[in-house]
Short mmCIF file of C-alpha atoms and ligand atoms in Angstrom, two decimals:
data_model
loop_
_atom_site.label_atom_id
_atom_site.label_comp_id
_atom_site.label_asym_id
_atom_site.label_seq_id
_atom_site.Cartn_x
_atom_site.Cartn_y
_atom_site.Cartn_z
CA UNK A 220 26.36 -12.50 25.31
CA UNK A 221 24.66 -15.48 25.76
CA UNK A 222 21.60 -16.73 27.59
CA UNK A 223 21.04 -19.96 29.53
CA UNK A 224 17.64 -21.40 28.82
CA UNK A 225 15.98 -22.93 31.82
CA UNK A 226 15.89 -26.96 31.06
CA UNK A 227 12.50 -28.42 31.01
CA UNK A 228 11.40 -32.01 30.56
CA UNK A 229 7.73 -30.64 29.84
CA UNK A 230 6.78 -31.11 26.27
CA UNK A 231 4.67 -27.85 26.20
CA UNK A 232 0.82 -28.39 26.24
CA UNK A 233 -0.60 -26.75 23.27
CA UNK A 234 -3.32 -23.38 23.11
CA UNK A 235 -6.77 -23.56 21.67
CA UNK A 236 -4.98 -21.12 19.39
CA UNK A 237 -1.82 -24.14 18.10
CA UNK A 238 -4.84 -26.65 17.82
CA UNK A 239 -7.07 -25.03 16.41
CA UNK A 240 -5.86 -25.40 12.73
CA UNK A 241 -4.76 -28.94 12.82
CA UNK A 242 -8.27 -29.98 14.39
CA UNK A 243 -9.89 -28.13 11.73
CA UNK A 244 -7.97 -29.94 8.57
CA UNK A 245 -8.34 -33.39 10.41
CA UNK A 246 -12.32 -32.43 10.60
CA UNK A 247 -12.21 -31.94 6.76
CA UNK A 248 -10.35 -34.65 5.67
CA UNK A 249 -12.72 -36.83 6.69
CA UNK A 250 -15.89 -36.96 4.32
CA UNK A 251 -19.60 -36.54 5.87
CA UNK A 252 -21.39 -35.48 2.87
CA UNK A 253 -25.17 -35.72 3.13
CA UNK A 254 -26.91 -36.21 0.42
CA UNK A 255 -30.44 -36.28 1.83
CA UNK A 256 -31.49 -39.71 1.54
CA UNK A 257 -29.08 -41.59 3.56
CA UNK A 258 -26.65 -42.85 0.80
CA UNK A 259 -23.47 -40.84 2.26
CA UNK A 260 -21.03 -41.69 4.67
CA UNK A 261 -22.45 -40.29 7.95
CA UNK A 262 -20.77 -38.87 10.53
CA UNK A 263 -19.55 -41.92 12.42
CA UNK A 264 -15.84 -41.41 12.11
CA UNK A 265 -15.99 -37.81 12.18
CA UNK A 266 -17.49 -38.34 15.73
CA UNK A 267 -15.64 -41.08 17.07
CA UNK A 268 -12.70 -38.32 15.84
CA UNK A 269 -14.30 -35.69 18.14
CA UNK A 270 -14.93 -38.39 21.03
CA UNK A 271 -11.19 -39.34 20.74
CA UNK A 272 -10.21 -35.22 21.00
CA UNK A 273 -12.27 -34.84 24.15
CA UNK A 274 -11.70 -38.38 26.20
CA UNK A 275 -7.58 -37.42 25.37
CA UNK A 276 -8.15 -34.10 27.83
CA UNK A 277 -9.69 -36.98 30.19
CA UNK A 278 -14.07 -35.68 29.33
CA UNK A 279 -16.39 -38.56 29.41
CA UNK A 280 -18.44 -37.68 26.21
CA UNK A 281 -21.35 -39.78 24.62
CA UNK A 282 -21.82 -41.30 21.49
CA UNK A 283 -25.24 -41.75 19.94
CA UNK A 284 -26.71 -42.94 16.73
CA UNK A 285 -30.46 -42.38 14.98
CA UNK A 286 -29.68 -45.01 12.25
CA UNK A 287 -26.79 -46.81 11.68
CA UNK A 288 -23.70 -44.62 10.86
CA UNK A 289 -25.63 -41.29 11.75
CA UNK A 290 -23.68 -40.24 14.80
CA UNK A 291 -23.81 -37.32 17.12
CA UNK A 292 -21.83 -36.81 19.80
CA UNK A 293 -22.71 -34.70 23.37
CA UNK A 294 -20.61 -33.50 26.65
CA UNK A 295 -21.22 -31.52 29.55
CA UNK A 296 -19.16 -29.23 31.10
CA UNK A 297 -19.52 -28.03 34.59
CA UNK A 298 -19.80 -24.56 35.26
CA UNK A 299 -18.42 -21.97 37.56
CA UNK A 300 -21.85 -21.78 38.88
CA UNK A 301 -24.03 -24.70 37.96
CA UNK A 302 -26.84 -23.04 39.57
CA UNK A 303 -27.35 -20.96 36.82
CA UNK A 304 -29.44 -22.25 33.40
CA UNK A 305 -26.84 -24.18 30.90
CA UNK A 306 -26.02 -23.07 27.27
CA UNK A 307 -25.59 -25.20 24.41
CA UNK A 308 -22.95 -24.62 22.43
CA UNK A 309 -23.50 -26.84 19.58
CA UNK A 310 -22.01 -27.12 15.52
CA UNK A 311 -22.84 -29.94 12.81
CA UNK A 312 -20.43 -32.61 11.78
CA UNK A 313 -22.14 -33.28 8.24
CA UNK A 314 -21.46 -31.19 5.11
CA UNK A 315 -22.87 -30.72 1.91
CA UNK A 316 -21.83 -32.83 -1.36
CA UNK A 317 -19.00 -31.24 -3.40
CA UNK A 318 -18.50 -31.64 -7.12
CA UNK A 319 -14.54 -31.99 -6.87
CA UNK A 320 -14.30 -31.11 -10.44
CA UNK A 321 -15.70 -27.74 -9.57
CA UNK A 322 -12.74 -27.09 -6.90
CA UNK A 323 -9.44 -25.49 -7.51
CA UNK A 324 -9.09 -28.06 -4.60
CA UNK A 325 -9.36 -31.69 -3.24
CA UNK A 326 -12.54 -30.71 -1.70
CA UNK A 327 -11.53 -33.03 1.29
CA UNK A 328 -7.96 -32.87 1.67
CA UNK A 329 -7.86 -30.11 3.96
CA UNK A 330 -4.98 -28.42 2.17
CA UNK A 331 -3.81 -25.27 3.25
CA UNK A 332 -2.36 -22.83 0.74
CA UNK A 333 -1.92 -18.39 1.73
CA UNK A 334 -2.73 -18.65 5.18
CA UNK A 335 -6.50 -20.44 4.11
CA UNK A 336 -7.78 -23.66 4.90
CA UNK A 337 -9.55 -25.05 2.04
CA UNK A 338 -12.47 -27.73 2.22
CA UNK A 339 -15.87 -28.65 2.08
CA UNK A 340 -16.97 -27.70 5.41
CA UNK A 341 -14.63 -25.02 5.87
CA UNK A 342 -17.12 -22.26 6.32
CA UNK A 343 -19.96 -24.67 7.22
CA UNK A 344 -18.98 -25.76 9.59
CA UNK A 345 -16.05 -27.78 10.75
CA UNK A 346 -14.24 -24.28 11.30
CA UNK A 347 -17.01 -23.63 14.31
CA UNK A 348 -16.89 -27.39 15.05
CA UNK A 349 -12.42 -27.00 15.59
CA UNK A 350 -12.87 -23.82 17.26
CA UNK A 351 -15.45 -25.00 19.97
CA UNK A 352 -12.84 -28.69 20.09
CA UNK A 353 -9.88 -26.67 20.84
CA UNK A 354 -11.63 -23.92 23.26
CA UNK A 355 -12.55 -26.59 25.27
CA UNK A 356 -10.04 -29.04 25.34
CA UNK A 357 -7.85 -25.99 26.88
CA UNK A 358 -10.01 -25.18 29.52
CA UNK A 359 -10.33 -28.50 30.36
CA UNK A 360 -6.76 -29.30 30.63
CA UNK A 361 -5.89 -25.57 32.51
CA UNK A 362 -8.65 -26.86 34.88
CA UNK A 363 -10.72 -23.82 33.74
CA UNK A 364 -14.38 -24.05 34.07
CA UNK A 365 -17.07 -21.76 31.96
CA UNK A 366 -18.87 -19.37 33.95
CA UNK A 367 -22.09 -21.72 33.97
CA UNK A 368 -22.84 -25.21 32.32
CA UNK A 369 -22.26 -26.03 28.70
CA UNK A 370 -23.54 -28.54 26.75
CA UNK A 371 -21.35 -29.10 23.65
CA UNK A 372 -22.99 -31.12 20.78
CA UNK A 373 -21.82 -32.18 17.46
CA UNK A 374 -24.76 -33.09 15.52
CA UNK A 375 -25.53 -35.26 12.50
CA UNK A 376 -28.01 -34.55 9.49
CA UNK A 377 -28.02 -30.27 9.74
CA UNK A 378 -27.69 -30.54 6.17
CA UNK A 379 -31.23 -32.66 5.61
CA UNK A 380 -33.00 -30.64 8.29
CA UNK A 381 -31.30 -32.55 11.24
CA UNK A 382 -34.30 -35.53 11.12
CA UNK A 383 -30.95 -38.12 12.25
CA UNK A 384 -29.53 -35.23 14.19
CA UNK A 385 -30.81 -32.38 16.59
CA UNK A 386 -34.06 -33.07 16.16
CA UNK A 387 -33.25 -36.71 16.97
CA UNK A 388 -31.48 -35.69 19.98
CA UNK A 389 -34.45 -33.59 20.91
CA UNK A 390 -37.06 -35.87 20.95
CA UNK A 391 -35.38 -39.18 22.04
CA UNK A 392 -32.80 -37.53 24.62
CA UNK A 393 -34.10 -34.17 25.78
CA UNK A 394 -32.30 -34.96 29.54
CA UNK A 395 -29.28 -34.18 27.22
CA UNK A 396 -30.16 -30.28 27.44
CA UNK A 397 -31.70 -30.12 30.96
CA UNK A 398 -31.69 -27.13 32.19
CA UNK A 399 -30.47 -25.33 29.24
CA UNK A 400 -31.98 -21.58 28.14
CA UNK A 401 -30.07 -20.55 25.40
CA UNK A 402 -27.60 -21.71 22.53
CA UNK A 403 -24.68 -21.18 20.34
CA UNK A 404 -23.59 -22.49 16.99
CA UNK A 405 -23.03 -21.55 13.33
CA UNK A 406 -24.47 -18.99 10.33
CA UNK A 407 -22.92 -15.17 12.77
CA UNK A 408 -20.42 -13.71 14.21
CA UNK A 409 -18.52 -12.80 11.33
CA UNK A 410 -17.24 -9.93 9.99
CA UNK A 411 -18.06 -8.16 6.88
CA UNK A 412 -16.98 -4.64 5.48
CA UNK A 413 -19.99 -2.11 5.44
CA UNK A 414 -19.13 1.41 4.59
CA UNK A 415 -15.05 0.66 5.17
CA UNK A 416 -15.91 -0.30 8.64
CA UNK A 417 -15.72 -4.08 10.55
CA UNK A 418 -19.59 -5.13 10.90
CA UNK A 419 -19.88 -8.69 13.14
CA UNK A 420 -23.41 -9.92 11.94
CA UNK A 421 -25.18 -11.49 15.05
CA UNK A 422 -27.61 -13.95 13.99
CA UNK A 423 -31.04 -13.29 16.12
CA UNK A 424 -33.88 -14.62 14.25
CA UNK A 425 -34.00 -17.40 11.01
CA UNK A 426 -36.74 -17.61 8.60
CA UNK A 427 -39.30 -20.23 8.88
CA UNK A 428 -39.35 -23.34 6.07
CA UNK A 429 -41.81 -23.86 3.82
CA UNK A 430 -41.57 -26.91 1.15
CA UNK A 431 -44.77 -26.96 -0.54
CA UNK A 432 -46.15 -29.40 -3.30
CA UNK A 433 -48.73 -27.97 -5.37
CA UNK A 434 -50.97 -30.38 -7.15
CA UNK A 435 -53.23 -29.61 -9.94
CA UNK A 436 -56.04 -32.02 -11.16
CA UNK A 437 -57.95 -32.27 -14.35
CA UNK A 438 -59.19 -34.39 -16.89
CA UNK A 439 -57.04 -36.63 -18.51
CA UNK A 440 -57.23 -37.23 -22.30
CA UNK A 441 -55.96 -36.92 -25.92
CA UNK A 442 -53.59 -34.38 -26.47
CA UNK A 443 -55.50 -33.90 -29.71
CA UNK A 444 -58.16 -32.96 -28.32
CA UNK A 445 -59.74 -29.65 -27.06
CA UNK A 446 -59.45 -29.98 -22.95
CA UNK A 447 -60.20 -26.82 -20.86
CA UNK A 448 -59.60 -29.07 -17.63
CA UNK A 449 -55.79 -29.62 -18.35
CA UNK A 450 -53.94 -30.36 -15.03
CA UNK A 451 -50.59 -29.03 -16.19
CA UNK A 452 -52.01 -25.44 -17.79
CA UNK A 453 -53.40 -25.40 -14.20
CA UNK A 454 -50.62 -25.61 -12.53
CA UNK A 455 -48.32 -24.05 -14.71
CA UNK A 456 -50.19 -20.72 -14.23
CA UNK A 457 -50.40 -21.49 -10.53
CA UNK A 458 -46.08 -21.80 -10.26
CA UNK A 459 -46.08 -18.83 -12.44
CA UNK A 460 -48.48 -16.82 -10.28
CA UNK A 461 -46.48 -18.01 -7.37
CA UNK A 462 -42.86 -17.49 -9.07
CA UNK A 463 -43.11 -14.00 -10.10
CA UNK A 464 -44.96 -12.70 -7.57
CA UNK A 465 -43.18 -9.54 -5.97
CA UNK A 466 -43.59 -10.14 -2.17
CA UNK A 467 -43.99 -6.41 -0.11
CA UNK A 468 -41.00 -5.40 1.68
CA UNK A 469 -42.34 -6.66 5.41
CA UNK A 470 -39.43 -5.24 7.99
CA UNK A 471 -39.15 -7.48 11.05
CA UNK A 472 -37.50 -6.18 14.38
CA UNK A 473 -34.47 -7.87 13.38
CA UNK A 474 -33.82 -6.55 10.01
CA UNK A 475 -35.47 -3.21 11.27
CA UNK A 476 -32.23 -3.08 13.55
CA UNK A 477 -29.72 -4.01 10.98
CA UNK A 478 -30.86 -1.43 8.46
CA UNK A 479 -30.51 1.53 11.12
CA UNK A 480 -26.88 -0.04 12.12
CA UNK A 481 -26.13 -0.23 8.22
CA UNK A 482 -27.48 3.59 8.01
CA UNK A 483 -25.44 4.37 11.19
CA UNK A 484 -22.37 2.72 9.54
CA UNK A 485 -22.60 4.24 5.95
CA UNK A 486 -24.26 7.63 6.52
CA UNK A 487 -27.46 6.48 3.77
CA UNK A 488 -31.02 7.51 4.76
CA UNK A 489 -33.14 4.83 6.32
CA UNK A 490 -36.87 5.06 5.24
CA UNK A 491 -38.44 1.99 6.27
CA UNK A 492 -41.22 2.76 4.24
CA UNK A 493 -38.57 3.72 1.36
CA UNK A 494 -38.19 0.72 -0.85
CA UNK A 495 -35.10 2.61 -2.80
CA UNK A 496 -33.85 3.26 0.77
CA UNK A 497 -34.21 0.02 1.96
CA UNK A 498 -32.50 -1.78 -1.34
CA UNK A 499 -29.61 0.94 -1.01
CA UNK A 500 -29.08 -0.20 2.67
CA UNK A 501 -28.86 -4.06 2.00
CA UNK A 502 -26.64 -3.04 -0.96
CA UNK A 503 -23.74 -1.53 1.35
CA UNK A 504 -23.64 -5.30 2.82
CA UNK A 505 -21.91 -5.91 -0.22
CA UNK A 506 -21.06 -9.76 -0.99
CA UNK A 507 -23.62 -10.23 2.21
CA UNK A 508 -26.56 -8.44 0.46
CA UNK A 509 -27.48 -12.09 -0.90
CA UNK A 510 -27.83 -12.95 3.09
CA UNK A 511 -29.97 -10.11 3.30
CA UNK A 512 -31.68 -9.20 0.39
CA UNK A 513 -33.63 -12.54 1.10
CA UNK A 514 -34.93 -11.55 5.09
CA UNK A 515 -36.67 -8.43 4.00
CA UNK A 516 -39.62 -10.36 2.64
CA UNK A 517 -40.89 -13.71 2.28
CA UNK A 518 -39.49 -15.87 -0.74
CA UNK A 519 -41.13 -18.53 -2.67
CA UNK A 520 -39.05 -20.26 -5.77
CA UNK A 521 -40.55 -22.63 -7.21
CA UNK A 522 -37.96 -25.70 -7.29
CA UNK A 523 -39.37 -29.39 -8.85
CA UNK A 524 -42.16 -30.21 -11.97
CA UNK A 525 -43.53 -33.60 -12.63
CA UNK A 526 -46.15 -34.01 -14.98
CA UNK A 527 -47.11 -36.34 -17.74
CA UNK A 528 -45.58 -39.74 -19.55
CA UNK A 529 -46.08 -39.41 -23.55
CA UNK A 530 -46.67 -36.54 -25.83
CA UNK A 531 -49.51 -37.46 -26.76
CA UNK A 532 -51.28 -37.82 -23.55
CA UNK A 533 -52.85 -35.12 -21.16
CA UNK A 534 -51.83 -36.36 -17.62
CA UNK A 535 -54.68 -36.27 -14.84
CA UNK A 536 -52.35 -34.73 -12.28
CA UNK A 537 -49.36 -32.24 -12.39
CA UNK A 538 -47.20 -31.57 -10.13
CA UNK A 539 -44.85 -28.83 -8.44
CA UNK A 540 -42.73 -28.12 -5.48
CA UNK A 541 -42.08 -24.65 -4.31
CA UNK A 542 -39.33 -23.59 -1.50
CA UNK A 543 -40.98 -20.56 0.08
CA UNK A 544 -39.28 -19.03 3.38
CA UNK A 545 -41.23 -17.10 5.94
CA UNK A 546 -40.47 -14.18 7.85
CA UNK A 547 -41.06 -14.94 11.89
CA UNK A 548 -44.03 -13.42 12.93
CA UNK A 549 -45.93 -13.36 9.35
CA UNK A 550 -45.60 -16.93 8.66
CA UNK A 551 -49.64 -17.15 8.52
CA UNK A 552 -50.19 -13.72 6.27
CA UNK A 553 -47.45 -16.05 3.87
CA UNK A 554 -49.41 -18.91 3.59
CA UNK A 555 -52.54 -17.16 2.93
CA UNK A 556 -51.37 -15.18 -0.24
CA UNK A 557 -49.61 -18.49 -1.13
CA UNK A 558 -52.60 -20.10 -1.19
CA UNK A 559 -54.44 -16.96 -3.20
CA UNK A 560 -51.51 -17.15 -5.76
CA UNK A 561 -52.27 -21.45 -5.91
CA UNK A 562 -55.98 -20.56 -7.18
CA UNK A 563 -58.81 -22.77 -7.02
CA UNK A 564 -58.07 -25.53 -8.71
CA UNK A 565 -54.63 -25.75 -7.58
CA UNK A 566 -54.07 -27.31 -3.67
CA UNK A 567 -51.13 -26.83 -1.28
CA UNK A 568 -49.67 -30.04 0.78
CA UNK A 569 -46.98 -29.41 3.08
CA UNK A 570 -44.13 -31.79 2.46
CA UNK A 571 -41.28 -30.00 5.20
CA UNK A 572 -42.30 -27.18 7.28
CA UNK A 573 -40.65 -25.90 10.11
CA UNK A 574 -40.74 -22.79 12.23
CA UNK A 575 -38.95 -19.38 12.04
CA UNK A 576 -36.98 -18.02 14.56
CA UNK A 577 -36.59 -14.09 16.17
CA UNK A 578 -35.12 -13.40 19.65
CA UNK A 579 -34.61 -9.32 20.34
CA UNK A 580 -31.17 -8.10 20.43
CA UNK A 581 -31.07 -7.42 24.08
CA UNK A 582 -30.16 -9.53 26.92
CA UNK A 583 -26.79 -10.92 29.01
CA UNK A 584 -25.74 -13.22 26.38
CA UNK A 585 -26.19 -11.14 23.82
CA UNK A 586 -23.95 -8.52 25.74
CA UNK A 587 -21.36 -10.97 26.29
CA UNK A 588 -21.38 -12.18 23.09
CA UNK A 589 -20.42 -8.60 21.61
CA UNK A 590 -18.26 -7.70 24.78
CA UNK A 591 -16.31 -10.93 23.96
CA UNK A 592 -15.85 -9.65 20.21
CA UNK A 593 -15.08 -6.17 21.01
CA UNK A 594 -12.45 -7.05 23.56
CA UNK A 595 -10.26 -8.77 20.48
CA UNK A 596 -11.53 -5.99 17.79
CA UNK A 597 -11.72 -3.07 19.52
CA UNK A 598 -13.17 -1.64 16.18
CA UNK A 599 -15.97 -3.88 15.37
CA UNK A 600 -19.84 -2.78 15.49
CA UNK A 601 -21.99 -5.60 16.13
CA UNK A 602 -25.50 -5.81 14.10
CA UNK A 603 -28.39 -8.38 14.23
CA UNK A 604 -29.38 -10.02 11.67
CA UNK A 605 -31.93 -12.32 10.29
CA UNK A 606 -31.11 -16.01 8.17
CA UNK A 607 -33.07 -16.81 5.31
CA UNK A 608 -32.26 -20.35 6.03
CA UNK A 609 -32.53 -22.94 9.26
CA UNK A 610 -30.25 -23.97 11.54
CA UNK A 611 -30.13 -26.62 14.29
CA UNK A 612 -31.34 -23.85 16.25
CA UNK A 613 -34.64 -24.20 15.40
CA UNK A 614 -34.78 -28.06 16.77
CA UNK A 615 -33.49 -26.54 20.21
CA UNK A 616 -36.39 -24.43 19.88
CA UNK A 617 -38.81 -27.37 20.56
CA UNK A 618 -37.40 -27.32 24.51
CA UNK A 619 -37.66 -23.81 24.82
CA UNK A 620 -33.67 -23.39 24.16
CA UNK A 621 -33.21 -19.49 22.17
CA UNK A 622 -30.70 -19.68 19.70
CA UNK A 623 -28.28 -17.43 17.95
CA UNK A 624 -26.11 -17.43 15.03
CA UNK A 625 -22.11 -16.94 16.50
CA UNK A 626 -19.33 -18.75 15.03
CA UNK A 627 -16.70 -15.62 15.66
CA UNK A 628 -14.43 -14.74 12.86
CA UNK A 629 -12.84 -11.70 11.97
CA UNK A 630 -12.17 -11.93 8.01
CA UNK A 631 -10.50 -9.76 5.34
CA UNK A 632 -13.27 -7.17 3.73
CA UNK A 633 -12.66 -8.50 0.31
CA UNK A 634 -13.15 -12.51 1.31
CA UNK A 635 -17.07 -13.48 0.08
CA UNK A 636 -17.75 -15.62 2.90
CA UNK A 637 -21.52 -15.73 2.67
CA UNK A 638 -20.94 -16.89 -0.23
CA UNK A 639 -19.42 -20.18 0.42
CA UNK A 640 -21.95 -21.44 2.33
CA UNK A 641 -22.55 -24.72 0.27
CA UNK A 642 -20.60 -23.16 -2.37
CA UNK A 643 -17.37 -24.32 -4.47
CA UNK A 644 -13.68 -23.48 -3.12
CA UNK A 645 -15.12 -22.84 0.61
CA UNK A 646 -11.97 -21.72 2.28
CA UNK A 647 -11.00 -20.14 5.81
CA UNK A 648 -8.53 -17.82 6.64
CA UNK A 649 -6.26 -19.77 9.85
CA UNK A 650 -5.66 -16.32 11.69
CA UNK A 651 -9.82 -16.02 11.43
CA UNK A 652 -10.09 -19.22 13.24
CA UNK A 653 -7.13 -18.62 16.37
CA UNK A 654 -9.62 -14.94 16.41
CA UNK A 655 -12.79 -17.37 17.18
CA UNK A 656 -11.08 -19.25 19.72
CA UNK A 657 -9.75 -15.96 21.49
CA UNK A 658 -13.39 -14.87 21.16
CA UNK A 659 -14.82 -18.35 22.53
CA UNK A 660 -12.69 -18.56 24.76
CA UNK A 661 -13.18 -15.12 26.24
CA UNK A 662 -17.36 -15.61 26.42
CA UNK A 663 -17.51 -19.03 28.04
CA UNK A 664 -15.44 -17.34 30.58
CA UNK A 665 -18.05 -14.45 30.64
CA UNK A 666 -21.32 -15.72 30.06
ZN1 LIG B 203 -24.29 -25.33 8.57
#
């Protein structure tokens, strides 16, 4: 038997799901480390790449710049109903610096090897950045609109706190987000084994930043001398104070949620006044327990030192930074003991503060969100949970825009993907990415 195919002259137009990968390696190849103090690349070319992807399916996206180089790129899609409040769906074109001779990999070749894409920026967060490209270049070109407004941004700077990015957008374009209510982008939405089950980890809430210098002064002098007034004893004691200090377990909505999911999931006991029950409970998170273990109370490592200039001499001043992160709603009752632990002699500036985030677990989005991720993984249990870093979200924040933590990807349970967040050999499964886009896909459609 044979069988006639049908002739076509159509070159078939490809799915979110046959772009996804190539947009994803093209992303990586191209290199937008940020180093912090403007000595990188930028994200120029990476965004003139995304502004080529999206005027090709005929959009009319914009181009802007904070400082030369430092490029962000925004488009608006029309919704179904553009009555109803826009969301942002937004991801970050910059990446951190990688130490190549760290890799098993050319960090930016984008070289796929056992069904992974490997590359600085895999995991954070050109994977979000392809998905969201090749979700909406098909509903563009299948005339498809999302079921209200979208604004889709590519930022600059995430990595450096987003100074030449969203929080450049924010205060010299706001118009930009008009009318938006709510927003999308990286750090949730994927999977992780807990108790042999498929747990999605929903990001709701984000610790608030605190970079702190501590500066100690005293009398300078000798080194031979006897000198009770020593600026670096002062401090010294004041980092250590600050360092070792065991912070109470202080359970926030969020991670009051995700512990009773975890117990649901595993069958442990949940005592939230338990501290055995509560370390047992981030434990079962397995790889993600780092993720975790850091949201159940504040943090405060101290990070920098810089004291002195001979042996001989007893410096005036000494001084210290110290990273501490802050649970949302006792951000104040932080500082306070922070500044207890300092001591008298010992004063706090804030060099980089910014807020922290928590949204309840309730709500439409939220609902379509896990209705989207259900729908492709029948099996999954969704969770909130909280980040014990920052995202871009927490610019948005400044015009009232909620944010949540959902990059969708269903991954293998023995894959450590929290763990390659900034981390060597970050690497993405390609089936894990055409999941997101199915997922994307599915809640622009539903939101
Ligand atoms: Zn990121």
């Amino acid at each position: 038997m044979t069988s006639v195919r049908p002739e076509s002259s159509a070159v078939p137009v490809p799915t979110a799901q046959d772009e996804v990968v190539g947009i994803c390696q093209d992303l990586l190849r191209i290199d937008t480390s940020n180093f912090g103090d403007g000595s990188g690349p930028g994200e120029r070319a990476a965004a003139e790449h995304v502004m080529a992807l999206l005027h090709e399916v005929g959009l009319e996206p914009e181009l802007f710049e904070s400082a030369p180089g430092r490029a962000s790129v925004v488009v608006r899609l029309e919704g179904a109903d553009p009555t109803r409040p826009a969301l942002v769906l937004h991801g970050h074109l910059d990446v951190v610096p990688a130490q190549a001779s760290d890799w098993s990999v050319d960090p930016f070749a984008g070289e796929e090897r056992d069904g992974l894409l490997w590359g600085r920026g895999a995991v954070d967060m050109k994977d979000m950045d392809a998905m969201i490209l090749a979700v909406v270049r098909q509903m563009v070109r299948e005339g498809r609109k999302p079921a209200r407004d979208v604004v889709v941004a590519f930022f600059a700077d995430e990595e450096a706190g987003g100074t030449y990015g969203a929080r450049y957008a924010v205060d010299h374009r706001p118009e930009l987000f008009e009318g938006a209510t709510e927003a999308i982008s990286e750090v949730g939405g994927f999977s992780v084994e807990v108790g042999g089950r498929r747990a999605y980890l929903l990001q709701t809430a984000e610790k608030g930043i605190a970079w702190l210098r501590l500066v100690a002064d005293g009398r300078a002098g000798h080194g031979s001398q006897v000198n009770h007034d020593n600026a670096v004893t002062r401090l010294a004691e004041a980092v250590a104070r600050i360092g070792t200090h065991h912070w109470p377990y202080t359970l926030t909505p969020t991670v009051d949620a995700l512990l009773r999911g975890v117990a649901d999931l595993t069958g442990l006991r949940y005592d939230a006044e338990d501290p055995r029950s509560i370390d047992a409970l981030v434990a079962a998170l397995g790889p993600a327990s780092r993720f975790v273990g850091a949201t159940v109370r504040h943090t405060s490592n101290p990070t920098q030192l810089a004291a002195g200039y001979k042996a001989n001499v007893i410096p005036g001043r000494a001084e210290a930074t110290i990273d501490a992160r802050l649970l949302p709603g006792h951000e104040e009752d932080g500082f306070e003991r922070l500044r207890e632990l300092a001591g008298e002699h010992v004063r706090i500036e804030a060099i980089h503060r910014d807020i922290a985030l928590e949204v309840p677990f309730t709500g439409d989005l939220v609902d379509s969100m896990v209705d989207a991720l259900v729908a492709e993984d029948p099996e999954a249990t969704v969770l909130p949970y909280t980040l014990s870093g920052g995202t871009d979200n927490k610019s948005l924040a400044r015009l009232g825009i909620t944010g949540y933590g959902f990059a969708p990807l269903r991954l293998p349970g023995d894959l450590d993907f929290s763990g390659m967040f900034h981390g060597v050999d970050e690497r993405v499964p390609v089936d894990s990415l055409r999941f997101g886009v199915r997922v994307l896909d599915r809640l622009l459609r539903t939101c």
